Coordinates of N, CA and C in Angstrom, one line a residue:
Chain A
X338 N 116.0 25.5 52.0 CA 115.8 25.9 53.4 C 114.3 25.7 53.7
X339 N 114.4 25.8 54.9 CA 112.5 25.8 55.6 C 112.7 26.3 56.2
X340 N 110.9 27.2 56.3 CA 110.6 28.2 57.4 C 108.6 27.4 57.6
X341 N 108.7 28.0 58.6 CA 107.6 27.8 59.3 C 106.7 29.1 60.0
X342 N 105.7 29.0 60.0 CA 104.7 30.3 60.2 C 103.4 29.6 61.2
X343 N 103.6 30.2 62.3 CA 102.4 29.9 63.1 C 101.5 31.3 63.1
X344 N 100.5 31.3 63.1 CA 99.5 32.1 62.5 C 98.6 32.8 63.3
X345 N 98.8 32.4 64.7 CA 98.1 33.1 65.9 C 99.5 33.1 67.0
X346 N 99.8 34.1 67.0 CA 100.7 34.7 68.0 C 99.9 34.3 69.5
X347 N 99.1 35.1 70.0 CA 98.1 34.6 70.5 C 97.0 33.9 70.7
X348 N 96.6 32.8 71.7 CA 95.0 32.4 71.9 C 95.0 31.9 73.0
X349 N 93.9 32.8 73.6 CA 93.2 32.8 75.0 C 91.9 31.5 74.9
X350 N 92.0 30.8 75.7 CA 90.6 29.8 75.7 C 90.4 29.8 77.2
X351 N 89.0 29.7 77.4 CA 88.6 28.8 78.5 C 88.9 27.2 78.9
X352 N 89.5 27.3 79.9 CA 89.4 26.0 80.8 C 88.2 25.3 80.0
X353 N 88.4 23.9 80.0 CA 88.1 22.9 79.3 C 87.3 23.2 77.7
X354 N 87.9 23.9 77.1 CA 87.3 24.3 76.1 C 88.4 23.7 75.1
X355 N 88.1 22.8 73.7 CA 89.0 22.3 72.8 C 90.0 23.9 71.8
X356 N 90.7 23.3 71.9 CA 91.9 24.5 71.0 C 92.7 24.0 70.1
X357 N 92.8 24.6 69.4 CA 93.7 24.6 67.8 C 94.6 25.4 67.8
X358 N 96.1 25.3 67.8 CA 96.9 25.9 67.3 C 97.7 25.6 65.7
X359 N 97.9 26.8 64.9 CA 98.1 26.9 63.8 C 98.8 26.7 63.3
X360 N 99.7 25.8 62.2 CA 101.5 25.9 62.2 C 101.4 25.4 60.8
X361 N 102.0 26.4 60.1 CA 102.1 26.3 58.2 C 103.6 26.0 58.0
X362 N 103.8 25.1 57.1 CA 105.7 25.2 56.7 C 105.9 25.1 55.4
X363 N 107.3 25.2 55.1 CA 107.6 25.7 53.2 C 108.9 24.7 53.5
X364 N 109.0 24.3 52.7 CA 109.9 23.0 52.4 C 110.1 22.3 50.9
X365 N 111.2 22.7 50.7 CA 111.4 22.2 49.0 C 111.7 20.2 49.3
X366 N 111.7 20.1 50.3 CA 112.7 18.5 50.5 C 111.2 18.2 51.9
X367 N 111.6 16.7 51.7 CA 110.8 15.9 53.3 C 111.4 16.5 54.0
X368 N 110.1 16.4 55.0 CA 110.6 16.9 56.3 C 110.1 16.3 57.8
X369 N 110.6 16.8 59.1 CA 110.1 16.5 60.1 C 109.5 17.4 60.6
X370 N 108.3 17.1 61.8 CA 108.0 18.0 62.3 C 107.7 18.0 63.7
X371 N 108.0 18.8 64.4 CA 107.3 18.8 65.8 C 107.0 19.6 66.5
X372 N 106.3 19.9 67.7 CA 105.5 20.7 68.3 C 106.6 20.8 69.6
X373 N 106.8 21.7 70.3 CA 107.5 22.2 71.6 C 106.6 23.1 72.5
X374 N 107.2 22.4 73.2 CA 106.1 23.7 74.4 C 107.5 24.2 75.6
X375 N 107.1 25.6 75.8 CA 107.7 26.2 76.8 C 107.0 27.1 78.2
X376 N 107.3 26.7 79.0 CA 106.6 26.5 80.6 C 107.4 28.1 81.0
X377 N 107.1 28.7 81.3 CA 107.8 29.8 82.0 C 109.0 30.2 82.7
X378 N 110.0 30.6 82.3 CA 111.7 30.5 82.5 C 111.9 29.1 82.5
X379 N 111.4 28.4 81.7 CA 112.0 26.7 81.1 C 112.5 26.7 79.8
X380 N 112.8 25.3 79.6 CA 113.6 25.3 78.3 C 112.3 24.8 77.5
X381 N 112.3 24.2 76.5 CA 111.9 23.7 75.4 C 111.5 22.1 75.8
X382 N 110.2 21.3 75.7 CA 110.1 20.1 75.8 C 109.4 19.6 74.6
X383 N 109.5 18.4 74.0 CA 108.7 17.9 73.0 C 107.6 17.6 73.6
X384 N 106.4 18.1 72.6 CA 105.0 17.7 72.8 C 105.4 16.5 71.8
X385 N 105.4 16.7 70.9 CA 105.5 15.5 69.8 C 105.9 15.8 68.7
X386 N 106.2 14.2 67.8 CA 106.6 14.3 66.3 C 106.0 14.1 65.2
X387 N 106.1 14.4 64.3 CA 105.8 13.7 62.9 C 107.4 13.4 62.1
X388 N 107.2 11.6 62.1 CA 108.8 11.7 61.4 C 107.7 10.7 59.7
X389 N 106.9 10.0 60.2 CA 106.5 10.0 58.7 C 105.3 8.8 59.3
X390 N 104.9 8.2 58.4 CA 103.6 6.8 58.5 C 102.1 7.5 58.6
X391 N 101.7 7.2 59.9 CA 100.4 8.2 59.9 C 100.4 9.3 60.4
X392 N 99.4 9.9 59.9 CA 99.5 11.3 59.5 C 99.0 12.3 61.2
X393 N 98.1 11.4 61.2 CA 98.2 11.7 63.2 C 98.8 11.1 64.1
X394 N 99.4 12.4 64.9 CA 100.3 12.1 65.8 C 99.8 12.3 67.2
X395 N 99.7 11.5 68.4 CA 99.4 11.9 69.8 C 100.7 11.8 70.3
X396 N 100.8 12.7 71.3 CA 101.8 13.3 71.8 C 101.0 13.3 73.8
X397 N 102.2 14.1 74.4 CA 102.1 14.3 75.5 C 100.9 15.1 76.3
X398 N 100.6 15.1 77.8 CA 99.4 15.1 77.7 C 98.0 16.2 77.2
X399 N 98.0 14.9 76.6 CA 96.3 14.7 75.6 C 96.8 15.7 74.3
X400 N 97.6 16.4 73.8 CA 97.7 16.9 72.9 C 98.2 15.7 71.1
X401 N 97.5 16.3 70.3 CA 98.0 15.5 69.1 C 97.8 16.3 68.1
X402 N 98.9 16.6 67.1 CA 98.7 16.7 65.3 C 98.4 16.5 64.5
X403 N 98.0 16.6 63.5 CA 97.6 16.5 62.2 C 98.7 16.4 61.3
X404 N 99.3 15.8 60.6 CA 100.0 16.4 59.0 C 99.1 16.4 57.9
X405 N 99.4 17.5 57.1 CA 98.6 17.5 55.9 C 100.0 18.3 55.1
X406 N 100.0 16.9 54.0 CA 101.3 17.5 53.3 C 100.7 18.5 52.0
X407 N 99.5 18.0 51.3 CA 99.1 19.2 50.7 C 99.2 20.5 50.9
X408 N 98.4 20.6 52.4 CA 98.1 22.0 53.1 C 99.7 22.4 53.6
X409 N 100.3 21.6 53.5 CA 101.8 21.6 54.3 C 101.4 22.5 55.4
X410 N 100.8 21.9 56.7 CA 100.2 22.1 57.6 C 100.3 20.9 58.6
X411 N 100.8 21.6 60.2 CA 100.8 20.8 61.3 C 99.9 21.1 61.9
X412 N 99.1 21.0 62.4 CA 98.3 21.3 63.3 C 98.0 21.3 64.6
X413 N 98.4 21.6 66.4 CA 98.4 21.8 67.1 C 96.7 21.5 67.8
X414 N 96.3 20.4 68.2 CA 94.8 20.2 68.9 C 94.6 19.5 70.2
X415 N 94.1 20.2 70.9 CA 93.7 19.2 72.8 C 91.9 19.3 72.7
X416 N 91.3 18.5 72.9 CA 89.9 18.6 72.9 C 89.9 19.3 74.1
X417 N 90.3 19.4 75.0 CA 89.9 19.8 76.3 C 91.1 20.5 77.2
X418 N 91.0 21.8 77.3 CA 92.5 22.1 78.0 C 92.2 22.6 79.4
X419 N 93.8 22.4 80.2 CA 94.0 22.9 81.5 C 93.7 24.2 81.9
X420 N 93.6 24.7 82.8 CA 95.0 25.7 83.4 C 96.4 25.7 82.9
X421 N 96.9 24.5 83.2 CA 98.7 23.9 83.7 C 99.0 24.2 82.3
X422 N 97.9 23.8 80.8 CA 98.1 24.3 79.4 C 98.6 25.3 79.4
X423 N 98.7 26.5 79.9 CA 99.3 27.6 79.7 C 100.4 27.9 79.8
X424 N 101.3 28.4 78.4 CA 102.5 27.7 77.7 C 102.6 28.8 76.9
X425 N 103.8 28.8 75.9 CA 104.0 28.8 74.8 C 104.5 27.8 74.0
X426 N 104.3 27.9 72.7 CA 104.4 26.2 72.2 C 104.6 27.3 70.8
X427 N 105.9 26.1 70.6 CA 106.6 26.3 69.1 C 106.3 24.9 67.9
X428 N 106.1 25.4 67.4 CA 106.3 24.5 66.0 C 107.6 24.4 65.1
X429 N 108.3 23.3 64.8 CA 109.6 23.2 64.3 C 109.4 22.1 63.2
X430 N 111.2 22.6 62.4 CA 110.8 21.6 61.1 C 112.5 21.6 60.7
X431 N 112.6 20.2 60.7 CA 114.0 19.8 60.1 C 114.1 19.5 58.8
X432 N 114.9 19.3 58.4 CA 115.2 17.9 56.9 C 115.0 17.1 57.4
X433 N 114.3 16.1 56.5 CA 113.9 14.4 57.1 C 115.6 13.8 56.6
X434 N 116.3 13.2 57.4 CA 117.1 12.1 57.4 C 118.1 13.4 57.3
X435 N 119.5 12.4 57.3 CA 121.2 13.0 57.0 C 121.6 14.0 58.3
X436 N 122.9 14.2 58.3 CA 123.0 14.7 59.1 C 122.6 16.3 59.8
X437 N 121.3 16.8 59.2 CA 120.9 18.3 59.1 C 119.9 17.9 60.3
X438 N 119.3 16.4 60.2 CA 118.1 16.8 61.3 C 118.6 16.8 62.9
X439 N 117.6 17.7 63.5 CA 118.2 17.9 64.8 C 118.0 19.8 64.3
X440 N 118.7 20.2 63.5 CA 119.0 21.5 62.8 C 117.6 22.1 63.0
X441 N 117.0 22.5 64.0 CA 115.5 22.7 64.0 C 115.2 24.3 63.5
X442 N 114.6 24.3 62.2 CA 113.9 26.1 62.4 C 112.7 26.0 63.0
X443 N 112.3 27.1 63.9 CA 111.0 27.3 64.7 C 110.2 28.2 63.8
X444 N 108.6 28.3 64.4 CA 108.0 28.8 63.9 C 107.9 30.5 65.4
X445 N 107.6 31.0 65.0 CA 107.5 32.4 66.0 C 107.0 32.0 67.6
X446 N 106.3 30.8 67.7 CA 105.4 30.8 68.9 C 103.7 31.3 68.8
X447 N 103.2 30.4 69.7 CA 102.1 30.8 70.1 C 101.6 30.7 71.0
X448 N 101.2 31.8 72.2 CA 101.1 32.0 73.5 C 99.7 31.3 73.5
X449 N 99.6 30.3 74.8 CA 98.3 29.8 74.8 C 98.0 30.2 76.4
X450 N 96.8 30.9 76.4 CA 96.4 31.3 77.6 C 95.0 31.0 77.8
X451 N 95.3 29.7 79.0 CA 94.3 29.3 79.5 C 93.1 30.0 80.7
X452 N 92.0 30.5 80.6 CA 91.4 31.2 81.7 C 90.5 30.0 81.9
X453 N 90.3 30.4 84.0 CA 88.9 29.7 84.3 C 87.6 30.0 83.9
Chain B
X673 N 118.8 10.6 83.9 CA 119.6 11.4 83.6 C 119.3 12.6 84.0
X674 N 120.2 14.0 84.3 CA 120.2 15.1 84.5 C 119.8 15.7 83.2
X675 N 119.6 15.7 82.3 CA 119.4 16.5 80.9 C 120.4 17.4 80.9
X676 N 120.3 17.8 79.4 CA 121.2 19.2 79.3 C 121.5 20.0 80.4
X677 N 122.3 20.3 80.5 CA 122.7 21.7 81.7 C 123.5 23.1 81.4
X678 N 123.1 23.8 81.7 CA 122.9 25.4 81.4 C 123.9 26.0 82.6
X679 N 125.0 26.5 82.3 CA 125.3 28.0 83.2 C 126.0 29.0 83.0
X680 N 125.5 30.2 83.3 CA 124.5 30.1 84.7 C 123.5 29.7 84.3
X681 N 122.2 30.0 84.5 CA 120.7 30.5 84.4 C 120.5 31.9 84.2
X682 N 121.3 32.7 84.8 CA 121.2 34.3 84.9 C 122.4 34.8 84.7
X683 N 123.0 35.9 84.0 CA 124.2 36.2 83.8 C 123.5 38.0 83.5
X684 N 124.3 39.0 83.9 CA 124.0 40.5 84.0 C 125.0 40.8 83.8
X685 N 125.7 41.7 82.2 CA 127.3 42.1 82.8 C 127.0 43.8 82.1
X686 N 128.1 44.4 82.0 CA 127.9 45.5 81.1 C 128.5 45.4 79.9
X687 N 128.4 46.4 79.1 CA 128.8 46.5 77.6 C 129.9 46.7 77.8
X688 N 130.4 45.5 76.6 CA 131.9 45.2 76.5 C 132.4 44.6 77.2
X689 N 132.0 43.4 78.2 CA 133.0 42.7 79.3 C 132.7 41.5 78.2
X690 N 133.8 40.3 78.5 CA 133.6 39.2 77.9 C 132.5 38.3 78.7
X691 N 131.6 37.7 78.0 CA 130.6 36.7 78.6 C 130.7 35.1 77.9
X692 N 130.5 34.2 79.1 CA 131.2 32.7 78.5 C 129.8 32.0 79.0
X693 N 129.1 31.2 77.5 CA 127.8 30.4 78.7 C 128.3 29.6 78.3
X694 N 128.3 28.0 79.6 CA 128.4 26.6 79.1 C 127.2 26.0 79.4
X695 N 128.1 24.9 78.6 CA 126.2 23.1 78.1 C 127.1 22.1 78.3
X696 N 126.3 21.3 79.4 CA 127.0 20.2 79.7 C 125.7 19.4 78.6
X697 N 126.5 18.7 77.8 CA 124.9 17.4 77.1 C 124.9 16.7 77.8
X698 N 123.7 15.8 76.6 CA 123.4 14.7 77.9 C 124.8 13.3 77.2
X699 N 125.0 13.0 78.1 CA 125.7 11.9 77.6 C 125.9 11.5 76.5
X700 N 126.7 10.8 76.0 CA 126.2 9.7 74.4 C 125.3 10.8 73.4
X701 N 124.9 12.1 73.7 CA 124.7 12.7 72.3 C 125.3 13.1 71.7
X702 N 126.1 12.8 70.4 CA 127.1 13.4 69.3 C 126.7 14.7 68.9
X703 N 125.0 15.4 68.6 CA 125.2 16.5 68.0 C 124.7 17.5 69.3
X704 N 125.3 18.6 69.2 CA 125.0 19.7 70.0 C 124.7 20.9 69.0
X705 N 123.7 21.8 69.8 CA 123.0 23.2 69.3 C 123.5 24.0 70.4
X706 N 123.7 25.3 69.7 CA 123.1 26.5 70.5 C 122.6 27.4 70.0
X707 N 121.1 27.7 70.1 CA 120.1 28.7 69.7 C 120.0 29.8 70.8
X708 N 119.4 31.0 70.4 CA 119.2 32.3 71.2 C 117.9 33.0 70.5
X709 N 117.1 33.0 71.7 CA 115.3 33.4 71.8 C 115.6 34.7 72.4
X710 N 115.1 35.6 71.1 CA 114.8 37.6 71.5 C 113.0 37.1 71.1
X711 N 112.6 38.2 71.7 CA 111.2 39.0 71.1 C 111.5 39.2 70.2
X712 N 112.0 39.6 69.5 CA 112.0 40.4 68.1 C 112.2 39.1 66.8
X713 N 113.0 38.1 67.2 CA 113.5 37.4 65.9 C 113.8 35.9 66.4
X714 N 112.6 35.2 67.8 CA 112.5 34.5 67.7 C 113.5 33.5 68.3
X715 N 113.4 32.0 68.3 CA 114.2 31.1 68.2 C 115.2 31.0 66.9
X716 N 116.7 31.1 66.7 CA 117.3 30.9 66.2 C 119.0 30.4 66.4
X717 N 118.6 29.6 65.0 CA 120.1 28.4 65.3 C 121.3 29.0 65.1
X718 N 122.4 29.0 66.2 CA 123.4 29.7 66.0 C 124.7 29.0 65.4
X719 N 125.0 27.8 66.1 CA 125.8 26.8 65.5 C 125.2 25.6 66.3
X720 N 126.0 24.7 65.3 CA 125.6 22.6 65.7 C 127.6 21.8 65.4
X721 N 127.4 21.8 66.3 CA 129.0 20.3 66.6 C 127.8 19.2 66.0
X722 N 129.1 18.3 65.6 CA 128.7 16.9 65.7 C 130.2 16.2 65.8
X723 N 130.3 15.5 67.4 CA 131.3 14.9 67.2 C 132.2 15.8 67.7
X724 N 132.1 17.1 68.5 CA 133.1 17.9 68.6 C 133.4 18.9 67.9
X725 N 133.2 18.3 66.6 CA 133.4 19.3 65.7 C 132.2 20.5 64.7
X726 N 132.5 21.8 64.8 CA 131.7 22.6 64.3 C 131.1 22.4 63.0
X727 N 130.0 22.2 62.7 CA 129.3 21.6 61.6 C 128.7 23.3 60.7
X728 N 128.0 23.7 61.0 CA 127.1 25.1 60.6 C 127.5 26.2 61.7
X729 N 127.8 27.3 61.3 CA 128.1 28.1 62.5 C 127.7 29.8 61.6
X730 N 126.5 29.3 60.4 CA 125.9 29.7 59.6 C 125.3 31.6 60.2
X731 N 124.6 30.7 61.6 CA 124.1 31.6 62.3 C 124.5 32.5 63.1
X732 N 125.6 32.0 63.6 CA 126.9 33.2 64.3 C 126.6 34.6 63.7
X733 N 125.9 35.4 64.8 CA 125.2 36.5 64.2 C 126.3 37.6 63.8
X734 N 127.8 37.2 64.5 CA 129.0 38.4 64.1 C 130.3 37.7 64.7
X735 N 131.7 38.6 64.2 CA 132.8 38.3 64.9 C 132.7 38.0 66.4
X736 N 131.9 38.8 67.1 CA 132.1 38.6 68.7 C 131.7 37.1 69.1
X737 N 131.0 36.7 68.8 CA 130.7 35.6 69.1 C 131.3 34.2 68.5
X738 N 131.8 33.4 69.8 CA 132.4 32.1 69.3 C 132.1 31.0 70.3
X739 N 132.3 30.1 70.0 CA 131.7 28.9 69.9 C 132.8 27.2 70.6
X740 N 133.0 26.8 71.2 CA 133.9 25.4 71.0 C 133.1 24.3 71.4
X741 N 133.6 22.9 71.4 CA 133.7 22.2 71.9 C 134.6 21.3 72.2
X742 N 135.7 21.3 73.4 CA 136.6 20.8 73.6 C 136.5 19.6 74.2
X743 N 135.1 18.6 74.2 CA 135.4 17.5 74.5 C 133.9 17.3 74.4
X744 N 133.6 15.9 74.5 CA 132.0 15.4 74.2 C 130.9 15.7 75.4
X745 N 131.7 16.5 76.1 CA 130.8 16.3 77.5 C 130.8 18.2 77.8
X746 N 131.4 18.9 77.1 CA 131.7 20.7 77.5 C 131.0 21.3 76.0
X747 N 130.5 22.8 76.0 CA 130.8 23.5 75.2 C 131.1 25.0 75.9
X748 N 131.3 25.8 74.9 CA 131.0 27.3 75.5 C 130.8 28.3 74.0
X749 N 130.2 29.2 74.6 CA 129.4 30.2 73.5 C 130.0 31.5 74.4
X750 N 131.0 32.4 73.8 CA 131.6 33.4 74.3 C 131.3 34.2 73.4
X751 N 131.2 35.8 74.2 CA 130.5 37.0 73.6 C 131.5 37.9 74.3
X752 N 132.5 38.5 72.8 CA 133.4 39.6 73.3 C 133.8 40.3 72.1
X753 N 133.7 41.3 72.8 CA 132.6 42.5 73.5 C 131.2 42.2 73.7
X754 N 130.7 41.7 74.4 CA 129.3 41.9 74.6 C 128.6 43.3 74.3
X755 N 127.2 43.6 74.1 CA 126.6 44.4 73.2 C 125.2 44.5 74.2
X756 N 124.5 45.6 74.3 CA 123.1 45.1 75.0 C 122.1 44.2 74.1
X757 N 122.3 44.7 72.4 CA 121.3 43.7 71.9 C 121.6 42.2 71.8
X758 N 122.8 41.8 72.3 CA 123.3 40.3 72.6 C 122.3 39.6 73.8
X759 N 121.6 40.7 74.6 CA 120.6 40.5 75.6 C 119.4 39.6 75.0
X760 N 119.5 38.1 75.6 CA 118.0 37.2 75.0 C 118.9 36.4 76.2
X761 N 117.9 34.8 75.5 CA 118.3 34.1 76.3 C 118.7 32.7 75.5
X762 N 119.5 32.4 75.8 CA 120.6 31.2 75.0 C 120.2 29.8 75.5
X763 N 120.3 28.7 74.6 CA 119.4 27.2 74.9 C 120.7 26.3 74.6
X764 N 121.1 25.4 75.2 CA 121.6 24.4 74.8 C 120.8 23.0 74.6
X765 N 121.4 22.6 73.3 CA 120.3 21.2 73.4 C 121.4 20.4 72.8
X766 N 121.0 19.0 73.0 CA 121.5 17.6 72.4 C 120.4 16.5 72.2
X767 N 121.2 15.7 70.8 CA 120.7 14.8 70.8 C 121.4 13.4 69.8
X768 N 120.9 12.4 70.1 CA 121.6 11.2 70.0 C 122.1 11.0 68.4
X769 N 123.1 10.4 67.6 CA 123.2 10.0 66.4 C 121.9 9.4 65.8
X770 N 121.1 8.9 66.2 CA 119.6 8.3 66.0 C 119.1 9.4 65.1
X771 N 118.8 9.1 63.9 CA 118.4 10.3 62.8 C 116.8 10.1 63.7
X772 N 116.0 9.6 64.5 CA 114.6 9.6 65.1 C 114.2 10.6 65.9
X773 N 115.5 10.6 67.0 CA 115.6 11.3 68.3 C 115.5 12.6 67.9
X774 N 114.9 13.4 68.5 CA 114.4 14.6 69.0 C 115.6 15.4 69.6
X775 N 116.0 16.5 69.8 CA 117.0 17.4 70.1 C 116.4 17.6 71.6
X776 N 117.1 17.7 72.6 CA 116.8 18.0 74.2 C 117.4 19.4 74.3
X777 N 116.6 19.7 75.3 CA 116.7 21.5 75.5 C 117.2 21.8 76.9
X778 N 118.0 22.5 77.3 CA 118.5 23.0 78.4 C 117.5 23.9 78.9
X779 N 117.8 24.2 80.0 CA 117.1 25.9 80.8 C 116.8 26.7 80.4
X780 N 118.4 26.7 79.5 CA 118.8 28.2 78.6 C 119.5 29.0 80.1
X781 N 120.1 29.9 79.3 CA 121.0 31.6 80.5 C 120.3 32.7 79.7
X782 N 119.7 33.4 80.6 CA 119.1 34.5 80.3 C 120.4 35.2 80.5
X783 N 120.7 36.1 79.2 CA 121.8 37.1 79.4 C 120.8 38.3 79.6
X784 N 121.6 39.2 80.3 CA 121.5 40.8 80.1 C 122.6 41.6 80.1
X785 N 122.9 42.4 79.0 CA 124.0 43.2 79.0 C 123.5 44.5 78.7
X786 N 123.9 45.3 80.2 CA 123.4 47.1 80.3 C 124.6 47.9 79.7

């Protein structure tokens, strides 16, 4: 099984200020990974993936990942964020291949609140 | 394409009436989810079809709750007796046989049951 642990429930940043969101996973097998964001009374949209090759991922806007399979760590980073950034955003993790992926566990969420 | 679709969006009943949410997918996706987001315990997977048919239904938190899919294009997630802590809010998603593709996410129906 896998679980996933994002590590700041919350983070408040200033408008155009770079942010890091945190996202740890446990996984006996390969895996996939990806970041979600949710907009307020919306569903779930992909920021982006990691399904394998290189280890950074850019994703949707200006947001990109890290993998570090040592740290077994995703990492969540925008050099520079909105207003409109203000979100919650999940981190998730499948089995890599067969029919389980898709089967996504989330990590708790992390509210990102952007001020002017 | 219209994406997954959700309904209602909003559903309010009392304790103990039967509640039925449907997911239309999106076309041509074989596997279907339904997860349900509380405060308390998060995103979690309640069952996955593939092909119609019920794959994991691992997560089915109790008897009350069940699950179909009666054709590639319907599901429904029925709650009877409904319960107030059955109160979150329910996601449908799909996605293509493509082991690449990403799972697509509905609106979700916010349940409340007083």
């Amino acid at each position: 099984a896998q679980s996933v642990t994002q590590l700041d429930s919350q983070v408040p940043v200033f408008e155009e200020a770079p942010v890091e969101l945190r996202c740890n996973y446990s996984s006996s097998v390969s895996v996939y990974l990806f970041w979600y964001v949710q907009y307020p009374n919306q569903g779930l949209q992909l920021l982006l993936k990691y399904l394998s090759g290189s280890t950074l991922v850019k994703g949707i806007n200006g947001f990109e990942a890290e993998f570090n399979k040592s740290q077994t760590s995703f990492h969540l980073r925008k050099p520079s964020v909105h207003i409109s950034d203000t979100a919650e955003y999940f981190c998730a993790v499948t089995r890599a291949g067969g029919t389980s992926y898709g089967k996504l566990t989330f990590g708790q969420g992390t509210i990102l609140t952007v001020h002017p | 394409d219209a994406g997954v679709i959700q309904s209602p969006r909003h559903e309010v009943t009392e304790m103990g009436q039967e509640v039925t949410l449907r997911c239309k997918p999106i076309s041509g996706h074989d596997y279907l989810f339904w997860y349900r987001q509380t405060m308390m315990r998060g995103l979690e997977l309640l069952i996955y079809f593939n092909n119609n048919v019920p794959i994991d239904d691992s997560g089915m938190p109790e008897d009350r709750f069940s699950a179909k899919m009666p054709n590639a294009s319907f599901s429904t997630l029925k709650i009877q007796p409904s319960e107030p802590r059955d109160s979150a809010v329910y996601f449908c998603a799909s996605r293509p046989r493509d082991t690449y593709t990403e799972a697509f996410f509905g609106q979700g129906t916010r349940l409340t049951v007083v």
